[in-house]
Coordinates of N, CA and C in Angstrom, one line a residue:
X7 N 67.8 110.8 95.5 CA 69.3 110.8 95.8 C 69.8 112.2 95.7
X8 N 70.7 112.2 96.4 CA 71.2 114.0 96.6 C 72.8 113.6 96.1
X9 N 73.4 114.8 95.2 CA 74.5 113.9 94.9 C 75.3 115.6 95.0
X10 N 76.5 115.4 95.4 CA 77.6 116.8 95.7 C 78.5 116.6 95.4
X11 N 79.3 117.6 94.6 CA 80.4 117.5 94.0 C 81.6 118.0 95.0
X12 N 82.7 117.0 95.1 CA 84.0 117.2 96.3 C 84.7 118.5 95.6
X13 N 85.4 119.1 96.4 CA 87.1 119.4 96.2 C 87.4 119.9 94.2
X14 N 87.8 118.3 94.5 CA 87.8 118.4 92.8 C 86.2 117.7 92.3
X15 N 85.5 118.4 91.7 CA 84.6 118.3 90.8 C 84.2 117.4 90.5
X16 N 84.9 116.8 89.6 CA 84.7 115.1 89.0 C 84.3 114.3 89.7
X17 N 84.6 114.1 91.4 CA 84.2 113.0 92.1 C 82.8 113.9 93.1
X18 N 82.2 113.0 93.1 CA 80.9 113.1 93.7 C 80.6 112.2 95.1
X19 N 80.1 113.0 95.7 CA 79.4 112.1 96.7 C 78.1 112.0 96.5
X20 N 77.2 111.1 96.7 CA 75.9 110.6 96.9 C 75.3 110.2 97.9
X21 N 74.5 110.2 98.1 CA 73.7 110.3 99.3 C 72.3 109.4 99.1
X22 N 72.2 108.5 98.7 CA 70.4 107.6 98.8 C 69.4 108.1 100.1
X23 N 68.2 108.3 99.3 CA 67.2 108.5 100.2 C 67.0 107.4 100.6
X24 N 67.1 107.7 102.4 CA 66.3 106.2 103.3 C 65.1 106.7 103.5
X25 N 64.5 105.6 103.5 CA 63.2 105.3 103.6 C 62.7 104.7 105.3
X26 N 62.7 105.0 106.5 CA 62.9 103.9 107.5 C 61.8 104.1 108.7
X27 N 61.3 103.4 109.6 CA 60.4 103.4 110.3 C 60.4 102.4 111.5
X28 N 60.2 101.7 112.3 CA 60.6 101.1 113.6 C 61.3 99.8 113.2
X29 N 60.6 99.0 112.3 CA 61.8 98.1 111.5 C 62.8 98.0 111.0
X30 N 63.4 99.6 110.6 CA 64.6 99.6 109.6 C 64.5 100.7 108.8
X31 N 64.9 100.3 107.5 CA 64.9 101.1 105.9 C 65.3 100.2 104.9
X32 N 64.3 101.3 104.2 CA 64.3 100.8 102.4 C 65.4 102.1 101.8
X33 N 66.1 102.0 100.8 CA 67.0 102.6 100.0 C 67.3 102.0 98.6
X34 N 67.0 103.2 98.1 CA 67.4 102.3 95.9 C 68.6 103.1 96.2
X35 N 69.9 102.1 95.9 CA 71.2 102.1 95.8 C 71.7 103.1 94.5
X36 N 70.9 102.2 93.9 CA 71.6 102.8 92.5 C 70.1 102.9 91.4
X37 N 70.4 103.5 90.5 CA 69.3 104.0 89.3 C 70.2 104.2 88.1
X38 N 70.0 103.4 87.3 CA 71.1 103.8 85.9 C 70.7 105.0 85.6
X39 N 69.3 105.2 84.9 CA 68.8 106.6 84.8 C 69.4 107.8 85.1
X40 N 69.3 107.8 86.3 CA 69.7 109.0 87.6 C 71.0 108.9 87.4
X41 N 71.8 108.0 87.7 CA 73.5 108.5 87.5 C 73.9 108.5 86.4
X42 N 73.4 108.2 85.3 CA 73.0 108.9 83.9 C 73.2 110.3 83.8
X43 N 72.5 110.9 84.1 CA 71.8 111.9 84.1 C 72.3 113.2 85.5
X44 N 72.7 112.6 86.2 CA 73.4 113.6 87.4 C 74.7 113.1 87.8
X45 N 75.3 112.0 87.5 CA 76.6 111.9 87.4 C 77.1 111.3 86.4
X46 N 77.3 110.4 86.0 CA 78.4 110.3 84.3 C 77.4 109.0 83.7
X47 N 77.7 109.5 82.3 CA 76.7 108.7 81.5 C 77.5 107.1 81.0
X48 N 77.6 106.6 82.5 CA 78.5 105.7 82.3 C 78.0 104.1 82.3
X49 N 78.3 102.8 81.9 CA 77.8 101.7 82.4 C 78.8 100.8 83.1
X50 N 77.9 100.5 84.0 CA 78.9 99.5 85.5 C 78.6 98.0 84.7
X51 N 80.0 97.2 84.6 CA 80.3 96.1 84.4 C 80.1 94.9 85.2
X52 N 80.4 95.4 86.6 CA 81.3 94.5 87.3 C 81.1 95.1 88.9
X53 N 80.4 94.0 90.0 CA 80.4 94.6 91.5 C 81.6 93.9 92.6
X54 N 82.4 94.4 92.6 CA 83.0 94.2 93.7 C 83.2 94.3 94.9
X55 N 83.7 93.9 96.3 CA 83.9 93.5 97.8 C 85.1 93.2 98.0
X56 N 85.2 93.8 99.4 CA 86.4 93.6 99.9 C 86.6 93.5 101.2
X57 N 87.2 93.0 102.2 CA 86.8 92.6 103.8 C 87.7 93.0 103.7
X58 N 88.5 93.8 105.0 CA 89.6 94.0 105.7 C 89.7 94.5 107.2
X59 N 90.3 93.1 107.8 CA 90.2 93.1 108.9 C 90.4 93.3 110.0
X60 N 91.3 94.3 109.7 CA 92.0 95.0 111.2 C 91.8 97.0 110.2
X61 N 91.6 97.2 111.8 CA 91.7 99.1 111.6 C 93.0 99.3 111.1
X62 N 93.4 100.4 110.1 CA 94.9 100.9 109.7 C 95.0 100.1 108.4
X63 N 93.8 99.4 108.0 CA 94.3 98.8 106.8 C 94.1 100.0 106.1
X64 N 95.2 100.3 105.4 CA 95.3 101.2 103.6 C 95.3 100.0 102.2
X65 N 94.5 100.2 101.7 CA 94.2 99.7 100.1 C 94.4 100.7 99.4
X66 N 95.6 101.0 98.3 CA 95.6 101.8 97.1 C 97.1 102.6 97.5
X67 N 97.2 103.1 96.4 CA 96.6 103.9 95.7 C 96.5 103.2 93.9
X68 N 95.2 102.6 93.8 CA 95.0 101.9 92.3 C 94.2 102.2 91.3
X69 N 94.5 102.0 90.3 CA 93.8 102.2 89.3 C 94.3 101.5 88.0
X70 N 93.6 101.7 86.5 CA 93.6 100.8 85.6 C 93.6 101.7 84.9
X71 N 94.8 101.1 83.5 CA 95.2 102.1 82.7 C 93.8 101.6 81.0
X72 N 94.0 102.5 80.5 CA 93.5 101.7 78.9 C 93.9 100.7 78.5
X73 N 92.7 100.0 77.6 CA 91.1 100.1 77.8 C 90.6 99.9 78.6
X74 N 91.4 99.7 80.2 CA 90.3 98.7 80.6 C 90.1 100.2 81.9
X75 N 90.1 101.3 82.4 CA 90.0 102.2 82.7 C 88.9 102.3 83.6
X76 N 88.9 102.3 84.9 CA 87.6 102.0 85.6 C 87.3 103.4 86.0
X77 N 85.8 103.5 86.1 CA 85.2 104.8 87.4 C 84.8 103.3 88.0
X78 N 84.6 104.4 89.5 CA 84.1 103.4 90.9 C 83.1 104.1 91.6
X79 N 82.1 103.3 92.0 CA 80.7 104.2 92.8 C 80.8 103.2 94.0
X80 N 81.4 103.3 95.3 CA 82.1 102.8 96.6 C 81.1 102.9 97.7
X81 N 81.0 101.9 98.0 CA 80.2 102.2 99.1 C 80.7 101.3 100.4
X82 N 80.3 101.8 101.8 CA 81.4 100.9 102.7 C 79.6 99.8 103.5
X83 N 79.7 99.2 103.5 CA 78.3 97.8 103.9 C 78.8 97.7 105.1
X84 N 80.2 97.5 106.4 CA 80.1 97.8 107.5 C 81.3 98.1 107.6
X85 N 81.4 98.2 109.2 CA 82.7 99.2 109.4 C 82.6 100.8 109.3
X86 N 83.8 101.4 109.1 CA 83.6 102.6 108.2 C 85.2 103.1 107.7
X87 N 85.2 103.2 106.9 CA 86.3 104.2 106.3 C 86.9 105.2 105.8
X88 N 87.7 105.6 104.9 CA 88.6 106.8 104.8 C 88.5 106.6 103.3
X89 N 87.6 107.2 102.2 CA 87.6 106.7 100.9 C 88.3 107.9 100.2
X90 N 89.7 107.5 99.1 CA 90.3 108.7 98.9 C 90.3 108.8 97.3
X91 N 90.5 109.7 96.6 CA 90.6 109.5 94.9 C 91.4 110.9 94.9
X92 N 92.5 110.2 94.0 CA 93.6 111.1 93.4 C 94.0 111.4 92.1
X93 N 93.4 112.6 91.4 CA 93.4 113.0 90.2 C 94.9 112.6 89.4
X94 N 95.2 112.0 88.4 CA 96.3 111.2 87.6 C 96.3 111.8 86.5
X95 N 95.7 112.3 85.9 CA 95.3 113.0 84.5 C 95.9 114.4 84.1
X96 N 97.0 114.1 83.7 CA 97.6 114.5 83.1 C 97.4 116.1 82.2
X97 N 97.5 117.0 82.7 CA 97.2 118.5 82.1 C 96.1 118.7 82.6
X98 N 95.1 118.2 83.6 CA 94.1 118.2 84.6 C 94.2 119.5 85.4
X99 N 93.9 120.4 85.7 CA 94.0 121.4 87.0 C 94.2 121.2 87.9
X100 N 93.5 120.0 88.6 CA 93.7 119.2 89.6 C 94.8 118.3 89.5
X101 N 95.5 117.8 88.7 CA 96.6 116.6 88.6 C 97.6 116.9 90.0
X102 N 97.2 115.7 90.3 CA 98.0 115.1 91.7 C 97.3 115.6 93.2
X103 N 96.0 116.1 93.1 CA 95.7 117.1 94.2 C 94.6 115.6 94.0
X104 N 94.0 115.7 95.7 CA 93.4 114.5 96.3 C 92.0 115.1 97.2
X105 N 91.1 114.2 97.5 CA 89.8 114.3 98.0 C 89.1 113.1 98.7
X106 N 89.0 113.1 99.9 CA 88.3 112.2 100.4 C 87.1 112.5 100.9
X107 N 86.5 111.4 101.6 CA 85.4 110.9 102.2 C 84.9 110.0 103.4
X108 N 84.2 110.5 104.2 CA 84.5 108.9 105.3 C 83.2 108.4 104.7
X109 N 83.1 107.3 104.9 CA 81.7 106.2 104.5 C 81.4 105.3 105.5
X110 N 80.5 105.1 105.5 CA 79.7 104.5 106.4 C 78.6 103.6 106.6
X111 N 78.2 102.8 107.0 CA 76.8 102.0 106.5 C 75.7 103.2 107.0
X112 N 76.0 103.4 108.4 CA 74.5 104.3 109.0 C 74.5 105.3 107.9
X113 N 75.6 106.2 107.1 CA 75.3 107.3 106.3 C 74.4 107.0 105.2
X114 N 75.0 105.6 104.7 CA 75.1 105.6 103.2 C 75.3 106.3 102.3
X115 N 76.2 106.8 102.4 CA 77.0 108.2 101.4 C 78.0 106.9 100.8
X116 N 78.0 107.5 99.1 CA 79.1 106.5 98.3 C 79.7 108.2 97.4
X117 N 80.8 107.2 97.3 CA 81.6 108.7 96.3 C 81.8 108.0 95.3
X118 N 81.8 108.8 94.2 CA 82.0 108.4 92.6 C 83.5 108.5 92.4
X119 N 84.0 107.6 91.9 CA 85.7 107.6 91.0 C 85.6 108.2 89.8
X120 N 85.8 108.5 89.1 CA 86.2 108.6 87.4 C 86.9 107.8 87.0
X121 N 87.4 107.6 85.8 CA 88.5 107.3 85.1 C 89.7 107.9 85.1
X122 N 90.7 107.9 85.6 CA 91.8 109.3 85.1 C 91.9 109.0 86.7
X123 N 91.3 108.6 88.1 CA 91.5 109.0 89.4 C 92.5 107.7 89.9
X124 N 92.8 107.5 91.1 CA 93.4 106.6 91.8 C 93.1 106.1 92.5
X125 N 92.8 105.6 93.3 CA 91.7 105.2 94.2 C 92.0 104.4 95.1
X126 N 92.0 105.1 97.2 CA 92.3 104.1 98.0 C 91.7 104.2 99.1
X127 N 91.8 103.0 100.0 CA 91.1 103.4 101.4 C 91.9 103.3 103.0
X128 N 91.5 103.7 103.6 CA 91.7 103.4 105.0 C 90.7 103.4 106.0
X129 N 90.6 101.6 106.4 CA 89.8 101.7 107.4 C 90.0 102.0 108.8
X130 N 88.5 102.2 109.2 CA 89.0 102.9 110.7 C 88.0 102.1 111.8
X131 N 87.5 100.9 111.0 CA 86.9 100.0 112.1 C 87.4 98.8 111.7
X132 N 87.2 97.5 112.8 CA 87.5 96.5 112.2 C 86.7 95.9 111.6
X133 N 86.9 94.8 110.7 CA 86.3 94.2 109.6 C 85.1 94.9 108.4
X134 N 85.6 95.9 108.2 CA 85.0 96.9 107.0 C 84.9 96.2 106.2
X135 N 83.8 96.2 105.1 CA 83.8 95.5 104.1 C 83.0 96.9 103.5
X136 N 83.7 97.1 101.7 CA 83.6 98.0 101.2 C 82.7 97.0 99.5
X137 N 82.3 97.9 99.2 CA 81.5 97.2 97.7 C 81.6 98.4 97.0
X138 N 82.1 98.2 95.7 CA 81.8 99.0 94.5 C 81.8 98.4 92.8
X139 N 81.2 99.2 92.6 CA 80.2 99.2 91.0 C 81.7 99.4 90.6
X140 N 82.5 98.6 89.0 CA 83.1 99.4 88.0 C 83.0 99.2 86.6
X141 N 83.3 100.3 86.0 CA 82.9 100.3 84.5 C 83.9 100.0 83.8
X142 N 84.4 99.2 83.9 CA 85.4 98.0 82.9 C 86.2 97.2 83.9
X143 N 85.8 95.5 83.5 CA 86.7 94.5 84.1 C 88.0 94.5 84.5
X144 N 88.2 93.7 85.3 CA 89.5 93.7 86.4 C 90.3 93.5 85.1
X145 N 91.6 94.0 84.8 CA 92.4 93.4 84.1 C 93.8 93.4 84.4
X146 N 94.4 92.6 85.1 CA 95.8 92.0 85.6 C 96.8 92.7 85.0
X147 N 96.8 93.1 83.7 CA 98.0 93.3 82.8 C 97.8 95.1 83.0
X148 N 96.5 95.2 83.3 CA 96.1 97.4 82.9 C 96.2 97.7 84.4
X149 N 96.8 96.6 86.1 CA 96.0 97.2 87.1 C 97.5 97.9 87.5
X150 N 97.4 99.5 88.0 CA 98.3 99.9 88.2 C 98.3 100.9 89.9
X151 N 99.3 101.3 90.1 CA 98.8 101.9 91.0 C 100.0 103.1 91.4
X152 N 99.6 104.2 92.7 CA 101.0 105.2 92.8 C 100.5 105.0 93.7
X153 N 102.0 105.1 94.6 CA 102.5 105.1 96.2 C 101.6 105.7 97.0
X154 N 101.3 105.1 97.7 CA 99.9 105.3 99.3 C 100.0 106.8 99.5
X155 N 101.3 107.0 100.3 CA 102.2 107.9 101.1 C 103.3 109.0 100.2
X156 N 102.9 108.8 99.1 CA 103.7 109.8 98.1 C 103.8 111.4 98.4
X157 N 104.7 111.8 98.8 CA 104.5 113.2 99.7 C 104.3 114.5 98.4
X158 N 104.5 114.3 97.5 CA 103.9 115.2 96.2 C 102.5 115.0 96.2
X159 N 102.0 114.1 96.7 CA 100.4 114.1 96.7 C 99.8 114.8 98.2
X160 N 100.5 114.0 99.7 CA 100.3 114.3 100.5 C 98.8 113.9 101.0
X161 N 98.5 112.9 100.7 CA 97.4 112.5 101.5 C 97.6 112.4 102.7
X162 N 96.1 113.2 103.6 CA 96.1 113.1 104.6 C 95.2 112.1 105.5
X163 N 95.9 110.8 105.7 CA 95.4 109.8 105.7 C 95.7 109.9 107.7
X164 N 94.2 108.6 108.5 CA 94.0 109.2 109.3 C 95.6 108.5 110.2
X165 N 95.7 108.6 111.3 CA 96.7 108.0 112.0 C 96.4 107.1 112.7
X166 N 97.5 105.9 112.7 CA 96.9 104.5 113.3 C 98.2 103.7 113.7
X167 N 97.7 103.5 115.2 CA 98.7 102.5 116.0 C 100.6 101.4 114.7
X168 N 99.2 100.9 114.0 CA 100.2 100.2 112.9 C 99.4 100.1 111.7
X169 N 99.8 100.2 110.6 CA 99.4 100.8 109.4 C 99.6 98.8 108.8
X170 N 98.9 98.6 107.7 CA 98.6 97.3 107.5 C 98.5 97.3 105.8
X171 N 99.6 97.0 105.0 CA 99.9 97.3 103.6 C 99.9 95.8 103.0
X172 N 99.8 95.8 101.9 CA 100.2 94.5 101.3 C 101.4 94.9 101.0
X173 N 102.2 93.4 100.2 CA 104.1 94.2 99.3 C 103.2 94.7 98.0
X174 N 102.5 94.3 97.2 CA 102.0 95.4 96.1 C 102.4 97.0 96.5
X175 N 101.5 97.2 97.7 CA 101.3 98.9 98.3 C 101.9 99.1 98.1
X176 N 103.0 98.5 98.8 CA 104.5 99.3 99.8 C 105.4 99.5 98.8
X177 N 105.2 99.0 97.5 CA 106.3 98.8 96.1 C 105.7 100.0 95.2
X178 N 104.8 100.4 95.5 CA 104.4 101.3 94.3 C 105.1 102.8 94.2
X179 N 104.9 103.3 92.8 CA 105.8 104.4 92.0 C 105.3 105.4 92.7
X180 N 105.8 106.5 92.6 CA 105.6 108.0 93.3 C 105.0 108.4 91.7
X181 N 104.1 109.2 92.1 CA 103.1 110.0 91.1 C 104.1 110.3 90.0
X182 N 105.2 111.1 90.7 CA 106.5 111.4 89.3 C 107.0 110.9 88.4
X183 N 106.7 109.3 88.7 CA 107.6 107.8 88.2 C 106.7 107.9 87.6
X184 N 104.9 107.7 87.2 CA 104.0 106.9 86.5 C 104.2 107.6 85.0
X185 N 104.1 107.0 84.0 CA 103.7 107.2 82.6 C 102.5 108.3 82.7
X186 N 102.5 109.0 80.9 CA 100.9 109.6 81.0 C 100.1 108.6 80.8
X187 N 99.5 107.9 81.4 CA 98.2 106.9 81.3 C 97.2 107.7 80.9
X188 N 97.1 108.9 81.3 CA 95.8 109.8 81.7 C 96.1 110.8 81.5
X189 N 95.7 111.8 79.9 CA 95.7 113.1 79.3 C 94.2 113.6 79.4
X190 N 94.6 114.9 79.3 CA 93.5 115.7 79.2 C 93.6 116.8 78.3

């Protein structure tokens, strides 16, 4: 596995060695060991999925406050998308500055979240289905999130005929409104 550090630092992209020959490929996803050891000495709880079915769908900008505080290792299984993480942490160098990724099944490139990040997507095919690893359970009461389109952040998310939000999205705080959830 080849793993590169984005923009900001903390988030990583990864890269699995394929293995492949007139039938296909073989690929080890994940290695506790190895992302151990080359990216955060962390343990995944919990695998999650998500279908979304029209292009211009945006998911996020979310994340989960203490204890229940997730990193995310993202990967997109088809389709492809626009994977974004936005530093939240509070006295951070980076706080409020943002980094994406496109993902892909043909690449198999996944990018790592942290803890402290925000985390959203936009697809750009139809019926994307995205899967990621997180290191502490869903919790209803800790899930929080900041505004998609918050122009203090300024993500540059890609452009699309009609943009496809839930009312969660569309309600969320501007980076300026959130609590310190996330010191450093």
């Amino acid at each position: 596995m080849k793993v590169e550090a984005l923009a900001i630092p903390d988030v990583k992209k990864i890269t699995p060695k394929r293995l492949g020959d007139s039938r296909g490929y073989f690929v080890e996803l994940f290695k506790d060991a190895w992302f151990r050891q080359h990216v955060a000495d962390l343990t995944f709880v919990q695998d999650n999925e998500s279908l979304s079915a029209e292009v211009g769908t945006i998911r996020g900008l979310h994340f989960q406050t203490p204890p229940f505080e997730q990193g995310k290792l993202v990967r997109c299984v088809a389709g492809a998308l626009v994977d974004v993480a936005v530093d939240i942490r509070k006295g951070s160098p980076t706080f409020g500055q943002w980094v994406a990724a496109e993902l892909t099944p043909e690449t198999g490139d996944m990018l790592w979240v942290p803890p402290g990040f925000a985390h959203g997507f936009a697809t750009l095919k139809p019926s994307t289905i995205i899967n990621y690893k997180v290191t502490a359970p869903y919790s209803g009461e800790h899930d929080k999130g900041v505004k998609w389109n918050d122009p203090a952040i300024g993500v540059q998310w890609p452009q699309f005929e009609k943009t496809h939000l839930s009312a969660k999205d569309e309600k969320q705080p501007l980076l300026a409104e959130l609590p310190d959830y996330f010191k450093i």
